[in-house]
PDB file of C-alpha atoms in Angstrom:
ATOM      1  CA  MET A  11    -139.180  83.383 -55.016  1.00 43.00           C
ATOM      2  CA  ALA A  12    -138.141  80.983 -52.331  1.00 47.00           C
ATOM      3  CA  MET A  13    -135.234  81.934 -49.685  1.00 45.00           C
ATOM      4  CA  THR A  14    -132.267  79.883 -49.663  1.00 44.00           C
ATOM      5  CA  ALA A  15    -129.299  80.208 -46.991  1.00 46.00           C
ATOM      6  CA  THR A  16    -127.113  82.143 -49.518  1.00 49.00           C
ATOM      7  CA  THR A  17    -129.841  85.064 -49.742  1.00 50.00           C
ATOM      8  CA  PRO A  18    -128.922  88.089 -47.791  1.00 50.00           C
ATOM      9  CA  VAL A  19    -131.518  89.555 -45.856  1.00 56.00           C
ATOM     10  CA  LEU A  20    -132.179  91.538 -43.000  1.00 59.00           C
ATOM     11  CA  THR A  21    -136.157  91.044 -41.544  1.00 61.00           C
ATOM     12  CA  ASP A  22    -135.671  90.812 -38.025  1.00 69.00           C
ATOM     13  CA  SER A  23    -136.856  94.481 -36.931  1.00 75.00           C
ATOM     14  CA  LYS A  24    -135.169  94.587 -34.261  1.00 78.00           C
ATOM     15  CA  THR A  25    -132.009  94.166 -35.804  1.00 78.00           C
ATOM     16  CA  LEU A  26    -132.810  96.475 -38.651  1.00 80.00           C
ATOM     17  CA  ASN A  27    -133.837  99.269 -36.112  1.00 83.00           C
ATOM     18  CA  GLU A  28    -130.350  98.432 -34.180  1.00 82.00           C
ATOM     19  CA  VAL A  29    -128.194  99.032 -37.758  1.00 83.00           C
ATOM     20  CA  VAL A  30    -130.445 102.135 -39.004  1.00 85.00           C
ATOM     21  CA  ASN A  31    -130.299 103.774 -35.544  1.00 86.00           C
ATOM     22  CA  CYS A  32    -126.333 103.248 -34.971  1.00 85.00           C
ATOM     23  CA  LEU A  33    -125.906 104.797 -38.635  1.00 85.00           C
ATOM     24  CA  THR A  34    -128.182 107.753 -37.952  1.00 86.00           C
ATOM     25  CA  GLU A  35    -126.033 108.121 -34.569  1.00 84.00           C
ATOM     26  CA  ASN A  36    -122.623 107.779 -36.085  1.00 82.00           C
ATOM     27  CA  ILE A  37    -122.916 108.781 -39.815  1.00 82.00           C
ATOM     28  CA  PRO A  38    -124.440 112.536 -40.276  1.00 81.00           C
ATOM     29  CA  ILE A  39    -125.879 112.944 -43.384  1.00 82.00           C
ATOM     30  CA  PRO A  40    -127.400 116.269 -43.689  1.00 81.00           C
ATOM     31  CA  THR A  41    -130.716 116.285 -44.954  1.00 83.00           C
ATOM     32  CA  GLN A  42    -133.668 118.416 -45.944  1.00 77.00           C
ATOM     33  CA  GLY A  43    -137.530 117.836 -46.567  1.00 74.00           C
ATOM     34  CA  LYS A  44    -138.837 114.454 -46.582  1.00 72.00           C
ATOM     35  CA  CYS A  45    -135.506 113.153 -47.144  1.00 82.00           C
ATOM     36  CA  GLU A  46    -134.921 112.068 -43.691  1.00 87.00           C
ATOM     37  CA  GLN A  47    -131.420 110.228 -42.722  1.00 88.00           C
ATOM     38  CA  LYS A  48    -133.490 107.104 -41.301  1.00 88.00           C
ATOM     39  CA  ASN A  49    -135.214 107.072 -44.602  1.00 88.00           C
ATOM     40  CA  ILE A  50    -131.994 106.633 -46.277  1.00 89.00           C
ATOM     41  CA  PHE A  51    -130.203 104.223 -44.157  1.00 88.00           C
ATOM     42  CA  GLU A  52    -132.988 102.227 -44.471  1.00 88.00           C
ATOM     43  CA  ILE A  53    -133.156 102.532 -47.992  1.00 90.00           C
ATOM     44  CA  LEU A  54    -129.356 101.250 -48.660  1.00 88.00           C
ATOM     45  CA  ILE A  55    -129.615  98.673 -46.198  1.00 87.00           C
ATOM     46  CA  ARG A  56    -132.488  97.150 -48.187  1.00 88.00           C
ATOM     47  CA  ALA A  57    -130.770  97.362 -51.290  1.00 89.00           C
ATOM     48  CA  ALA A  58    -127.999  95.983 -50.079  1.00 86.00           C
ATOM     49  CA  THR A  59    -129.357  92.832 -48.428  1.00 84.00           C
ATOM     50  CA  GLN A  60    -131.556  92.616 -51.366  1.00 86.00           C
ATOM     51  CA  ARG A  61    -128.612  92.580 -53.800  1.00 90.00           C
ATOM     52  CA  ASP A  62    -130.586  95.523 -55.229  1.00 92.00           C
ATOM     53  CA  SER A  63    -130.309  99.008 -56.842  1.00 94.00           C
ATOM     54  CA  ILE A  64    -131.136 102.082 -54.933  1.00 93.00           C
ATOM     55  CA  GLU A  65    -133.206 103.107 -58.032  1.00 94.00           C
ATOM     56  CA  ASN A  66    -135.247 100.061 -58.154  1.00 94.00           C
ATOM     57  CA  THR A  67    -135.548  99.805 -54.177  1.00 92.00           C
ATOM     58  CA  SER A  68    -136.621 103.551 -53.840  1.00 92.00           C
ATOM     59  CA  LYS A  69    -139.298 102.400 -56.564  1.00 92.00           C
ATOM     60  CA  VAL A  70    -140.500  99.085 -54.585  1.00 90.00           C
ATOM     61  CA  LEU A  71    -140.752 100.983 -51.647  1.00 86.00           C
ATOM     62  CA  LYS A  72    -143.962 103.244 -50.936  1.00 86.00           C
ATOM     63  CA  ASN A  73    -143.265 106.866 -49.366  1.00 87.00           C
ATOM     64  CA  VAL A  74    -139.625 106.800 -49.724  1.00 89.00           C
ATOM     65  CA  PRO A  75    -137.219 109.615 -50.867  1.00 90.00           C
ATOM     66  CA  THR A  76    -136.756 109.325 -54.457  1.00 91.00           C
ATOM     67  CA  SER A  77    -133.508 107.284 -55.908  1.00 92.00           C
ATOM     68  CA  ASN A  78    -132.163 111.079 -57.037  1.00 92.00           C
ATOM     69  CA  ASP A  79    -132.765 112.565 -53.921  1.00 91.00           C
ATOM     70  CA  ILE A  80    -130.623 109.262 -52.087  1.00 90.00           C
ATOM     71  CA  ARG A  81    -127.712 109.900 -54.435  1.00 89.00           C
ATOM     72  CA  TYR A  82    -127.976 113.795 -53.805  1.00 89.00           C
ATOM     73  CA  HIS A  83    -127.371 113.329 -50.440  1.00 87.00           C
ATOM     74  CA  LEU A  84    -124.704 110.589 -50.923  1.00 85.00           C
ATOM     75  CA  GLU A  85    -122.553 112.666 -53.048  1.00 85.00           C
ATOM     76  CA  LYS A  86    -121.757 115.104 -50.090  1.00 81.00           C
ATOM     77  CA  TYR A  87    -119.347 112.191 -49.050  1.00 78.00           C
ATOM     78  CA  SER A  88    -116.384 112.991 -51.198  1.00 77.00           C
ATOM     79  CA  ASP A  89    -113.952 110.850 -49.480  1.00 78.00           C
ATOM     80  CA  LEU A  90    -115.052 107.089 -49.463  1.00 74.00           C
ATOM     81  CA  ASN A  91    -112.315 105.572 -47.290  1.00 79.00           C
ATOM     82  CA  SER A  92    -113.034 108.177 -44.153  1.00 81.00           C
ATOM     83  CA  LEU A  93    -116.595 107.320 -44.736  1.00 78.00           C
ATOM     84  CA  GLU A  94    -116.036 103.087 -44.583  1.00 80.00           C
ATOM     85  CA  SER A  95    -114.024 103.872 -41.597  1.00 84.00           C
ATOM     86  CA  ASP A  96    -116.321 105.703 -39.899  1.00 81.00           C
ATOM     87  CA  LEU A  97    -119.164 103.161 -40.520  1.00 79.00           C
ATOM     88  CA  ASN A  98    -116.735 100.104 -39.687  1.00 81.00           C
ATOM     89  CA  THR A  99    -116.321 102.504 -36.403  1.00 84.00           C
ATOM     90  CA  ALA A 100    -119.791 102.690 -35.714  1.00 81.00           C
ATOM     91  CA  LEU A 101    -120.727  99.275 -36.224  1.00 77.00           C
ATOM     92  CA  SER A 102    -118.334  98.056 -34.292  1.00 81.00           C
ATOM     93  CA  LEU A 103    -119.535  99.951 -31.488  1.00 76.00           C
ATOM     94  CA  SER A 104    -122.863  99.124 -31.879  1.00 68.00           C
ATOM     95  CA  LEU A 105    -121.715  95.549 -31.175  1.00 65.00           C
ATOM     96  CA  THR A 106    -119.267  96.512 -28.123  1.00 66.00           C
ATOM     97  CA  ARG A 107    -122.341  98.147 -26.169  1.00 64.00           C
ATOM     98  CA  TRP A 108    -124.508  95.199 -27.261  1.00 56.00           C
ATOM     99  CA  TYR A 109    -122.050  92.699 -25.722  1.00 57.00           C
ATOM    100  CA  SER A 110    -121.263  94.703 -22.819  1.00 57.00           C
ATOM    101  CA  LYS A 111    -124.872  95.047 -21.929  1.00 54.00           C
ATOM    102  CA  SER A 112    -125.517  91.301 -20.870  1.00 53.00           C
ATOM    103  CA  PRO A 113    -121.771  89.320 -20.620  1.00 51.00           C
ATOM    104  CA  MET A 114    -123.613  86.766 -19.219  1.00 48.00           C
ATOM    105  CA  GLN A 115    -126.181  85.923 -21.684  1.00 51.00           C
ATOM    106  CA  ASN A 116    -123.255  86.145 -24.606  1.00 48.00           C
ATOM    107  CA  CYS A 117    -121.582  82.749 -23.042  1.00 48.00           C
ATOM    108  CA  TYR A 118    -122.659  79.568 -24.446  1.00 47.00           C
ATOM    109  CA  ARG A 119    -121.388  76.097 -23.536  1.00 46.00           C
ATOM    110  CA  PHE A 120    -121.033  73.421 -26.157  1.00 42.00           C
TER     111      PHE A 120
END
């Protein structure tokens, strides 16, 4: 399948790690066993960027929690509006940290 400009993808490993670390630091998901918080976010990000389901994504990847395990942990969040707000805050804080590290590198002349 050829990638197009409209195909969502997050393939850069550094960017993916930044997003996963940001979410892991700011959105606590109590986990147990082999279902680690980092794995949950990696699967959710891949499913979202590939416009795929959690179930299919967990089937395609090897050595990851099942879709039922992931859903079990996500169901712990009953207030999705609060979760969405927390996610937006976490991502905006991460962007602020990134931009404040090297302000001169983020200025461009056109």
